[in-house]
GROMACS .gro file of N, CA, C and O in nm:
model
  476
    1MET      N    1   0.085  -0.117   0.000
    1MET     CA    2   0.000   0.000   0.000
    1MET      C    3   0.090   0.123   0.000
    1MET      O    4   0.189   0.128   0.071
    2GLU      N    5   0.051   0.220  -0.082
    2GLU     CA    6   0.125   0.346  -0.088
    2GLU      C    7   0.026   0.460  -0.070
    2GLU      O    8  -0.088   0.452  -0.116
    3ILE      N    9   0.069   0.565  -0.001
    3ILE     CA   10  -0.015   0.681   0.018
    3ILE      C   11   0.059   0.804  -0.033
    3ILE      O   12   0.173   0.828   0.005
    4TRP      N   13  -0.007   0.876  -0.124
    4TRP     CA   14   0.048   1.002  -0.175
    4TRP      C   15   0.001   1.112  -0.083
    4TRP      O   16  -0.121   1.131  -0.065
    5ILE      N   17   0.096   1.184  -0.024
    5ILE     CA   18   0.059   1.288   0.072
    5ILE      C   19   0.134   1.419   0.049
    5ILE      O   20   0.241   1.422  -0.011
    6ASN      N   21   0.075   1.523   0.104
    6ASN     CA   22   0.139   1.651   0.126
    6ASN      C   23   0.137   1.667   0.278
    6ASN      O   24   0.029   1.675   0.337
    7PRO      N   25   0.252   1.666   0.344
    7PRO     CA   26   0.255   1.671   0.490
    7PRO      C   27   0.184   1.793   0.550
    7PRO      O   28   0.141   1.789   0.664
    8ALA      N   29   0.167   1.899   0.472
    8ALA     CA   30   0.098   2.019   0.521
    8ALA      C   31  -0.054   2.002   0.521
    8ALA      O   32  -0.125   2.085   0.577
    9CYS      N   33  -0.104   1.895   0.462
    9CYS     CA   34  -0.247   1.872   0.447
    9CYS      C   35  -0.304   1.798   0.567
    9CYS      O   36  -0.256   1.690   0.602
   10SER      N   37  -0.406   1.854   0.629
   10SER     CA   38  -0.466   1.791   0.747
   10SER      C   39  -0.531   1.657   0.713
   10SER      O   40  -0.527   1.563   0.793
   11LYS      N   41  -0.591   1.643   0.595
   11LYS     CA   42  -0.653   1.516   0.555
   11LYS      C   43  -0.546   1.408   0.539
   11LYS      O   44  -0.569   1.292   0.574
   12CYS      N   45  -0.429   1.446   0.488
   12CYS     CA   46  -0.318   1.351   0.474
   12CYS      C   47  -0.268   1.306   0.610
   12CYS      O   48  -0.246   1.186   0.633
   13ARG      N   49  -0.249   1.401   0.700
   13ARG     CA   50  -0.202   1.367   0.835
   13ARG      C   51  -0.301   1.277   0.906
   13ARG      O   52  -0.264   1.181   0.973
   14SER      N   53  -0.429   1.304   0.888
   14SER     CA   54  -0.533   1.222   0.949
   14SER      C   55  -0.530   1.079   0.893
   14SER      O   56  -0.542   0.982   0.968
   15ALA      N   57  -0.514   1.066   0.763
   15ALA     CA   58  -0.508   0.933   0.700
   15ALA      C   59  -0.388   0.855   0.752
   15ALA      O   60  -0.400   0.735   0.784
   16VAL      N   61  -0.272   0.920   0.762
   16VAL     CA   62  -0.152   0.853   0.812
   16VAL      C   63  -0.171   0.810   0.958
   16VAL      O   64  -0.134   0.699   0.996
   17ARG      N   65  -0.231   0.897   1.038
   17ARG     CA   66  -0.257   0.861   1.178
   17ARG      C   67  -0.346   0.738   1.187
   17ARG      O   68  -0.322   0.648   1.268
   18LEU      N   69  -0.449   0.731   1.104
   18LEU     CA   70  -0.539   0.616   1.106
   18LEU      C   71  -0.467   0.489   1.062
   18LEU      O   72  -0.482   0.383   1.124
   19LEU      N   73  -0.388   0.498   0.955
   19LEU     CA   74  -0.311   0.382   0.911
   19LEU      C   75  -0.217   0.334   1.022
   19LEU      O   76  -0.206   0.214   1.049
   20ASP      N   77  -0.151   0.429   1.089
   20ASP     CA   78  -0.060   0.393   1.199
   20ASP      C   79  -0.137   0.330   1.315
   20ASP      O   80  -0.093   0.229   1.371
   21ALA      N   81  -0.251   0.386   1.349
   21ALA     CA   82  -0.331   0.334   1.460
   21ALA      C   83  -0.378   0.192   1.432
   21ALA      O   84  -0.390   0.110   1.525
   22GLU      N   85  -0.403   0.162   1.306
   22GLU     CA   86  -0.450   0.028   1.268
   22GLU      C   87  -0.334  -0.068   1.242
   22GLU      O   88  -0.357  -0.185   1.214
   23GLY      N   89  -0.211  -0.018   1.249
   23GLY     CA   90  -0.094  -0.104   1.229
   23GLY      C   91  -0.077  -0.152   1.087
   23GLY      O   92  -0.018  -0.258   1.063
   24VAL      N   93  -0.125  -0.076   0.992
   24VAL     CA   94  -0.117  -0.113   0.851
   24VAL      C   95   0.019  -0.074   0.794
   24VAL      O   96   0.068   0.036   0.820
   25GLY      N   97   0.079  -0.161   0.717
   25GLY     CA   98   0.205  -0.131   0.651
   25GLY      C   99   0.179  -0.050   0.525
   25GLY      O  100   0.088  -0.080   0.449
   26TYR      N  101   0.258   0.053   0.505
   26TYR     CA  102   0.240   0.137   0.388
   26TYR      C  103   0.370   0.212   0.360
   26TYR      O  104   0.458   0.221   0.444
   27THR      N  105   0.377   0.268   0.240
   27THR     CA  106   0.487   0.352   0.198
   27THR      C  107   0.433   0.492   0.173
   27THR      O  108   0.327   0.507   0.112
   28VAL      N  109   0.504   0.592   0.221
   28VAL     CA  110   0.465   0.731   0.200
   28VAL      C  111   0.533   0.785   0.075
   28VAL      O  112   0.654   0.766   0.057
   29ARG      N  113   0.456   0.850  -0.008
   29ARG     CA  114   0.512   0.923  -0.122
   29ARG      C  115   0.473   1.070  -0.106
   29ARG      O  116   0.356   1.104  -0.113
   30ARG      N  117   0.573   1.152  -0.083
   30ARG     CA  118   0.550   1.297  -0.077
   30ARG      C  119   0.551   1.346  -0.220
   30ARG      O  120   0.655   1.381  -0.274
   31TYR      N  121   0.433   1.348  -0.278
   31TYR     CA  122   0.423   1.367  -0.422
   31TYR      C  123   0.460   1.508  -0.470
   31TYR      O  124   0.479   1.528  -0.590
   32LEU      N  125   0.474   1.604  -0.379
   32LEU     CA  126   0.522   1.735  -0.421
   32LEU      C  127   0.674   1.734  -0.440
   32LEU      O  128   0.728   1.815  -0.515
   33GLU      N  129   0.741   1.642  -0.371
   33GLU     CA  130   0.886   1.627  -0.384
   33GLU      C  131   0.922   1.517  -0.485
   33GLU      O  132   1.015   1.532  -0.563
   34ASP      N  133   0.849   1.406  -0.478
   34ASP     CA  134   0.868   1.293  -0.568
   34ASP      C  135   0.750   1.295  -0.665
   34ASP      O  136   0.654   1.220  -0.652
   35VAL      N  137   0.760   1.386  -0.761
   35VAL     CA  138   0.648   1.417  -0.851
   35VAL      C  139   0.617   1.298  -0.941
   35VAL      O  140   0.707   1.245  -1.007
   36PRO      N  141   0.491   1.257  -0.944
   36PRO     CA  142   0.454   1.146  -1.033
   36PRO      C  143   0.464   1.185  -1.180
   36PRO      O  144   0.431   1.298  -1.218
   37SER      N  145   0.510   1.092  -1.259
   37SER     CA  146   0.519   1.112  -1.404
   37SER      C  147   0.379   1.103  -1.465
   37SER      O  148   0.286   1.050  -1.401
   38PRO      N  149   0.364   1.148  -1.588
   38PRO     CA  150   0.235   1.129  -1.654
   38PRO      C  151   0.192   0.982  -1.656
   38PRO      O  152   0.073   0.952  -1.636
   39ASP      N  153   0.286   0.890  -1.677
   39ASP     CA  154   0.251   0.747  -1.677
   39ASP      C  155   0.201   0.702  -1.539
   39ASP      O  156   0.106   0.623  -1.531
   40GLU      N  157   0.265   0.751  -1.434
   40GLU     CA  158   0.220   0.715  -1.299
   40GLU      C  159   0.081   0.774  -1.270
   40GLU      O  160  -0.002   0.708  -1.206
   41ILE      N  161   0.057   0.894  -1.317
   41ILE     CA  162  -0.075   0.955  -1.298
   41ILE      C  163  -0.180   0.874  -1.375
   41ILE      O  164  -0.287   0.844  -1.321
   42ARG      N  165  -0.148   0.835  -1.498
   42ARG     CA  166  -0.242   0.751  -1.575
   42ARG      C  167  -0.272   0.621  -1.501
   42ARG      O  168  -0.387   0.578  -1.493
   43ALA      N  169  -0.168   0.558  -1.445
   43ALA     CA  170  -0.186   0.432  -1.374
   43ALA      C  171  -0.275   0.450  -1.251
   43ALA      O  172  -0.363   0.367  -1.224
   44VAL      N  173  -0.253   0.557  -1.176
   44VAL     CA  174  -0.336   0.583  -1.057
   44VAL      C  175  -0.479   0.612  -1.099
   44VAL      O  176  -0.574   0.565  -1.035
   45LEU      N  177  -0.496   0.689  -1.205
   45LEU     CA  178  -0.632   0.715  -1.254
   45LEU      C  179  -0.703   0.586  -1.292
   45LEU      O  180  -0.821   0.568  -1.261
   46ASP      N  181  -0.632   0.495  -1.358
   46ASP     CA  182  -0.690   0.366  -1.394
   46ASP      C  183  -0.730   0.290  -1.268
   46ASP      O  184  -0.838   0.230  -1.263
   47ARG      N  185  -0.644   0.292  -1.166
   47ARG     CA  186  -0.674   0.223  -1.040
   47ARG      C  187  -0.793   0.286  -0.968
   47ARG      O  188  -0.871   0.217  -0.904
   48LEU      N  189  -0.803   0.419  -0.979
   48LEU     CA  190  -0.914   0.490  -0.916
   48LEU      C  191  -1.044   0.474  -0.996
   48LEU      O  192  -1.153   0.488  -0.939
   49GLY      N  193  -1.031   0.450  -1.126
   49GLY     CA  194  -1.149   0.448  -1.212
   49GLY      C  195  -1.204   0.589  -1.234
   49GLY      O  196  -1.324   0.608  -1.252
   50LEU      N  197  -1.112   0.688  -1.234
   50LEU     CA  198  -1.151   0.828  -1.248
   50LEU      C  199  -1.078   0.893  -1.364
   50LEU      O  200  -0.983   0.835  -1.420
   51GLU      N  201  -1.120   1.012  -1.396
   51GLU     CA  202  -1.054   1.094  -1.498
   51GLU      C  203  -0.969   1.200  -1.427
   51GLU      O  204  -0.992   1.229  -1.309
   52PRO      N  205  -0.872   1.259  -1.496
   52PRO     CA  206  -0.783   1.356  -1.430
   52PRO      C  207  -0.857   1.475  -1.369
   52PRO      O  208  -0.820   1.524  -1.262
   53TRP      N  209  -0.962   1.521  -1.434
   53TRP     CA  210  -1.036   1.635  -1.379
   53TRP      C  211  -1.109   1.598  -1.251
   53TRP      O  212  -1.141   1.684  -1.170
   54ASP      N  213  -1.130   1.467  -1.227
   54ASP     CA  214  -1.195   1.423  -1.104
   54ASP      C  215  -1.103   1.434  -0.982
   54ASP      O  216  -1.151   1.435  -0.869
   55ILE      N  217  -0.971   1.436  -1.006
   55ILE     CA  218  -0.876   1.444  -0.894
   55ILE      C  219  -0.798   1.575  -0.896
   55ILE      O  220  -0.692   1.585  -0.834
   56THR      N  221  -0.850   1.674  -0.964
   56THR     CA  222  -0.782   1.803  -0.974
   56THR      C  223  -0.839   1.902  -0.874
   56THR      O  224  -0.961   1.918  -0.865
   57ARG      N  225  -0.751   1.967  -0.802
   57ARG     CA  226  -0.788   2.071  -0.705
   57ARG      C  227  -0.804   2.203  -0.781
   57ARG      O  228  -0.708   2.277  -0.797
   58THR      N  229  -0.924   2.229  -0.826
   58THR     CA  230  -0.949   2.343  -0.914
   58THR      C  231  -0.950   2.478  -0.842
   58THR      O  232  -0.952   2.582  -0.908
   59GLN      N  233  -0.946   2.478  -0.709
   59GLN     CA  234  -0.944   2.604  -0.635
   59GLN      C  235  -0.802   2.654  -0.605
   59GLN      O  236  -0.785   2.764  -0.553
   60GLU      N  237  -0.702   2.573  -0.637
   60GLU     CA  238  -0.563   2.614  -0.616
   60GLU      C  239  -0.527   2.731  -0.708
   60GLU      O  240  -0.582   2.744  -0.819
   61ALA      N  241  -0.433   2.812  -0.665
   61ALA     CA  242  -0.389   2.927  -0.745
   61ALA      C  243  -0.340   2.884  -0.884
   61ALA      O  244  -0.372   2.948  -0.984
   62ASP      N  245  -0.264   2.774  -0.889
   62ASP     CA  246  -0.214   2.725  -1.018
   62ASP      C  247  -0.329   2.690  -1.111
   62ASP      O  248  -0.323   2.715  -1.233
   63ALA      N  249  -0.434   2.630  -1.057
   63ALA     CA  250  -0.550   2.593  -1.139
   63ALA      C  251  -0.618   2.716  -1.196
   63ALA      O  252  -0.658   2.719  -1.312
   64LYS      N  253  -0.630   2.817  -1.113
   64LYS     CA  254  -0.693   2.941  -1.159
   64LYS      C  255  -0.607   3.009  -1.265
   64LYS      O  256  -0.659   3.058  -1.366
   65GLU      N  257  -0.476   3.007  -1.244
   65GLU     CA  258  -0.384   3.067  -1.340
   65GLU      C  259  -0.391   2.996  -1.475
   65GLU      O  260  -0.385   3.059  -1.580
   66LEU      N  261  -0.404   2.863  -1.470
   66LEU     CA  262  -0.414   2.784  -1.593
   66LEU      C  263  -0.553   2.792  -1.656
   66LEU      O  264  -0.570   2.753  -1.772
   67GLY      N  265  -0.652   2.838  -1.579
   67GLY     CA  266  -0.790   2.843  -1.630
   67GLY      C  267  -0.855   2.707  -1.639
   67GLY      O  268  -0.938   2.683  -1.727
   68LEU      N  269  -0.820   2.616  -1.549
   68LEU     CA  270  -0.868   2.478  -1.556
   68LEU      C  271  -1.020   2.465  -1.555
   68LEU      O  272  -1.075   2.372  -1.614
   69LYS      N  273  -1.088   2.554  -1.488
   69LYS     CA  274  -1.234   2.543  -1.483
   69LYS      C  275  -1.297   2.550  -1.622
   69LYS      O  276  -1.405   2.496  -1.644
   70GLU      N  277  -1.227   2.613  -1.715
   70GLU     CA  278  -1.279   2.626  -1.851
   70GLU      C  279  -1.232   2.513  -1.943
   70GLU      O  280  -1.278   2.504  -2.057
   71TRP      N  281  -1.139   2.430  -1.898
   71TRP     CA  282  -1.088   2.323  -1.983
   71TRP      C  283  -1.197   2.220  -2.009
   71TRP      O  284  -1.277   2.187  -1.921
   72SER      N  285  -1.194   2.163  -2.127
   72SER     CA  286  -1.286   2.058  -2.166
   72SER      C  287  -1.264   1.934  -2.080
   72SER      O  288  -1.151   1.902  -2.044
   73ARG      N  289  -1.373   1.867  -2.050
   73ARG     CA  290  -1.367   1.744  -1.970
   73ARG      C  291  -1.419   1.627  -2.053
   73ARG      O  292  -1.516   1.562  -2.017
   74VAL      N  293  -1.350   1.603  -2.162
   74VAL     CA  294  -1.384   1.493  -2.252
   74VAL      C  295  -1.257   1.413  -2.278
   74VAL      O  296  -1.146   1.459  -2.252
   75ALA      N  297  -1.275   1.294  -2.334
   75ALA     CA  298  -1.162   1.202  -2.356
   75ALA      C  299  -1.047   1.267  -2.433
   75ALA      O  300  -0.930   1.245  -2.402
   76ASP      N  301  -1.079   1.348  -2.532
   76ASP     CA  302  -0.973   1.411  -2.612
   76ASP      C  303  -0.888   1.509  -2.531
   76ASP      O  304  -0.776   1.541  -2.571
   77ALA      N  305  -0.939   1.557  -2.418
   77ALA     CA  306  -0.866   1.653  -2.334
   77ALA      C  307  -0.789   1.585  -2.221
   77ALA      O  308  -0.715   1.651  -2.148
   78ARG      N  309  -0.803   1.455  -2.208
   78ARG     CA  310  -0.744   1.381  -2.095
   78ARG      C  311  -0.594   1.406  -2.082
   78ARG      O  312  -0.544   1.431  -1.972
   79GLU      N  313  -0.520   1.397  -2.190
   79GLU     CA  314  -0.374   1.412  -2.184
   79GLU      C  315  -0.334   1.552  -2.141
   79GLU      O  316  -0.233   1.570  -2.071
   80ARG      N  317  -0.409   1.651  -2.183
   80ARG     CA  318  -0.379   1.789  -2.141
   80ARG      C  319  -0.389   1.801  -1.989
   80ARG      O  320  -0.304   1.862  -1.925
   81TRP      N  321  -0.492   1.741  -1.931
   81TRP     CA  322  -0.509   1.742  -1.786
   81TRP      C  323  -0.396   1.667  -1.715
   81TRP      O  324  -0.342   1.714  -1.615
   82ILE      N  325  -0.361   1.550  -1.767
   82ILE     CA  326  -0.254   1.470  -1.706
   82ILE      C  327  -0.122   1.546  -1.711
   82ILE      O  328  -0.047   1.548  -1.612
   83THR      N  329  -0.093   1.610  -1.822
   83THR     CA  330   0.029   1.691  -1.835
   83THR      C  331   0.029   1.803  -1.731
   83THR      O  332   0.132   1.830  -1.668
   84ALA      N  333  -0.085   1.868  -1.711
   84ALA     CA  334  -0.094   1.975  -1.612
   84ALA      C  335  -0.073   1.923  -1.471
   84ALA      O  336  -0.003   1.986  -1.390
   85LEU      N  337  -0.128   1.806  -1.439
   85LEU     CA  338  -0.108   1.748  -1.305
   85LEU      C  339   0.038   1.713  -1.281
   85LEU      O  340   0.090   1.733  -1.171
   86ALA      N  341   0.106   1.660  -1.383
   86ALA     CA  342   0.248   1.626  -1.369
   86ALA      C  343   0.333   1.752  -1.354
   86ALA      O  344   0.431   1.753  -1.279
   87ALA      N  345   0.296   1.857  -1.424
   87ALA     CA  346   0.372   1.983  -1.417
   87ALA      C  347   0.341   2.063  -1.290
   87ALA      O  348   0.424   2.141  -1.245
   88HIS      N  349   0.223   2.042  -1.234
   88HIS     CA  350   0.177   2.116  -1.115
   88HIS      C  351   0.119   2.016  -1.015
   88HIS      O  352  -0.003   2.011  -0.996
   89PRO      N  353   0.203   1.935  -0.950
   89PRO     CA  354   0.151   1.828  -0.864
   89PRO      C  355   0.064   1.877  -0.748
   89PRO      O  356  -0.017   1.801  -0.696
   90LYS      N  357   0.078   2.004  -0.712
   90LYS     CA  358  -0.007   2.059  -0.605
   90LYS      C  359  -0.155   2.050  -0.642
   90LYS      O  360  -0.242   2.053  -0.556
   91LEU      N  361  -0.183   2.036  -0.770
   91LEU     CA  362  -0.321   2.026  -0.817
   91LEU      C  363  -0.383   1.889  -0.795
   91LEU      O  364  -0.504   1.873  -0.808
   92ILE      N  365  -0.301   1.789  -0.760
   92ILE     CA  366  -0.353   1.653  -0.740
   92ILE      C  367  -0.424   1.645  -0.604
   92ILE      O  368  -0.367   1.680  -0.501
   93GLN      N  369  -0.547   1.595  -0.608
   93GLN     CA  370  -0.623   1.575  -0.485
   93GLN      C  371  -0.548   1.478  -0.395
   93GLN      O  372  -0.483   1.386  -0.442
   94ARG      N  373  -0.561   1.497  -0.267
   94ARG     CA  374  -0.487   1.416  -0.171
   94ARG      C  375  -0.571   1.386  -0.050
   94ARG      O  376  -0.668   1.459  -0.024
   95PRO      N  377  -0.531   1.284   0.023
   95PRO     CA  378  -0.433   1.180  -0.011
   95PRO      C  379  -0.492   1.075  -0.105
   95PRO      O  380  -0.613   1.059  -0.110
   96ILE      N  381  -0.405   1.009  -0.176
   96ILE     CA  382  -0.445   0.896  -0.260
   96ILE      C  383  -0.375   0.773  -0.205
   96ILE      O  384  -0.254   0.775  -0.183
   97ILE      N  385  -0.453   0.669  -0.182
   97ILE     CA  386  -0.398   0.542  -0.133
   97ILE      C  387  -0.415   0.437  -0.243
   97ILE      O  388  -0.525   0.417  -0.293
   98THR      N  389  -0.304   0.373  -0.279
   98THR     CA  390  -0.310   0.259  -0.371
   98THR      C  391  -0.320   0.134  -0.285
   98THR      O  392  -0.235   0.111  -0.199
   99ALA      N  393  -0.426   0.059  -0.305
   99ALA     CA  394  -0.455  -0.057  -0.221
   99ALA      C  395  -0.386  -0.183  -0.272
   99ALA      O  396  -0.341  -0.189  -0.387
  100GLU      N  397  -0.382  -0.282  -0.185
  100GLU     CA  398  -0.316  -0.409  -0.216
  100GLU      C  399  -0.380  -0.482  -0.334
  100GLU      O  400  -0.313  -0.556  -0.404
  101ASP      N  401  -0.510  -0.461  -0.355
  101ASP     CA  402  -0.580  -0.536  -0.460
  101ASP      C  403  -0.567  -0.472  -0.598
  101ASP      O  404  -0.632  -0.515  -0.693
  102GLY      N  405  -0.485  -0.366  -0.611
  102GLY     CA  406  -0.466  -0.301  -0.740
  102GLY      C  407  -0.558  -0.183  -0.764
  102GLY      O  408  -0.550  -0.120  -0.868
  103THR      N  409  -0.645  -0.154  -0.669
  103THR     CA  410  -0.732  -0.037  -0.681
  103THR      C  411  -0.668   0.079  -0.605
  103THR      O  412  -0.560   0.066  -0.549
  104ALA      N  413  -0.738   0.191  -0.602
  104ALA     CA  414  -0.691   0.307  -0.528
  104ALA      C  415  -0.814   0.386  -0.482
  104ALA      O  416  -0.924   0.368  -0.535
  105VAL      N  417  -0.793   0.471  -0.381
  105VAL     CA  418  -0.900   0.558  -0.332
  105VAL      C  419  -0.842   0.696  -0.302
  105VAL      O  420  -0.726   0.708  -0.265
  106VAL      N  421  -0.926   0.798  -0.322
  106VAL     CA  422  -0.894   0.931  -0.272
  106VAL      C  423  -0.943   0.928  -0.129
  106VAL      O  424  -1.063   0.919  -0.102
  107ALA      N  425  -0.849   0.929  -0.035
  107ALA     CA  426  -0.878   0.898   0.105
  107ALA      C  427  -0.896   1.023   0.191
  107ALA      O  428  -0.824   1.045   0.287
  108ARG      N  429  -0.995   1.103   0.159
  108ARG     CA  430  -1.018   1.228   0.231
  108ARG      C  431  -1.102   1.208   0.357
  108ARG      O  432  -1.117   1.300   0.435
  109THR      N  433  -1.155   1.087   0.377
  109THR     CA  434  -1.232   1.058   0.498
  109THR      C  435  -1.178   0.933   0.564
  109THR      O  436  -1.113   0.850   0.499
  110ASP      N  437  -1.208   0.917   0.694
  110ASP     CA  438  -1.167   0.795   0.763
  110ASP      C  439  -1.231   0.672   0.697
  110ASP      O  440  -1.169   0.567   0.688
  111GLU      N  441  -1.354   0.687   0.650
  111GLU     CA  442  -1.423   0.576   0.584
  111GLU      C  443  -1.348   0.532   0.459
  111GLU      O  444  -1.333   0.412   0.433
  112ALA      N  445  -1.298   0.627   0.381
  112ALA     CA  446  -1.223   0.593   0.259
  112ALA      C  447  -1.091   0.525   0.294
  112ALA      O  448  -1.049   0.431   0.226
  113VAL      N  449  -1.025   0.570   0.400
  113VAL     CA  450  -0.899   0.507   0.444
  113VAL      C  451  -0.928   0.362   0.486
  113VAL      O  452  -0.856   0.271   0.446
  114ARG      N  453  -1.033   0.343   0.564
  114ARG     CA  454  -1.069   0.206   0.607
  114ARG      C  455  -1.105   0.118   0.487
  114ARG      O  456  -1.074   0.000   0.485
  115ASP      N  457  -1.171   0.177   0.389
  115ASP     CA  458  -1.204   0.103   0.267
  115ASP      C  459  -1.077   0.054   0.200
  115ASP      O  460  -1.068  -0.062   0.160
  116ALA      N  461  -0.977   0.140   0.188
  116ALA     CA  462  -0.850   0.101   0.126
  116ALA      C  463  -0.780  -0.008   0.206
  116ALA      O  464  -0.721  -0.100   0.150
  117MET      N  465  -0.789   0.002   0.340
  117MET     CA  466  -0.725  -0.099   0.424
  117MET      C  467  -0.790  -0.236   0.406
  117MET      O  468  -0.723  -0.339   0.419
  118GLY      N  469  -0.918  -0.239   0.373
  118GLY     CA  470  -0.990  -0.364   0.357
  118GLY      C  471  -0.975  -0.429   0.222
  118GLY      O  472  -1.026  -0.538   0.199
  119ARG      N  473  -0.907  -0.364   0.133
  119ARG     CA  474  -0.895  -0.417  -0.005
  119ARG      C  475  -0.777  -0.509  -0.019
  119ARG      O  476  -0.676  -0.499   0.039
   0.00000   0.00000   0.00000
């Protein structure tokens, strides 16, 4: 199990605390420092069953500067979004947990973290 976190994020800290309290083994990826490649973002999206715009933090300053709210959200625009997430990792929703069964969850709630632990 791997968890993508930003240590400054309260939801990330909460998820890590819950994983620790449950004694679950996991690897931390500080994705702002160890930036995921476009291929890694594609793989996580496949595991999540989501599109890049589904995991984009559109209220961030970078998102506003890029005008992401106006970007198309169709299959032909997918690569543009993935490129933006790789270039601006702060835009990636967090935390993301990749589960043992090959799936992943955006773990913003204790329920989502527990769901990932059960997979």
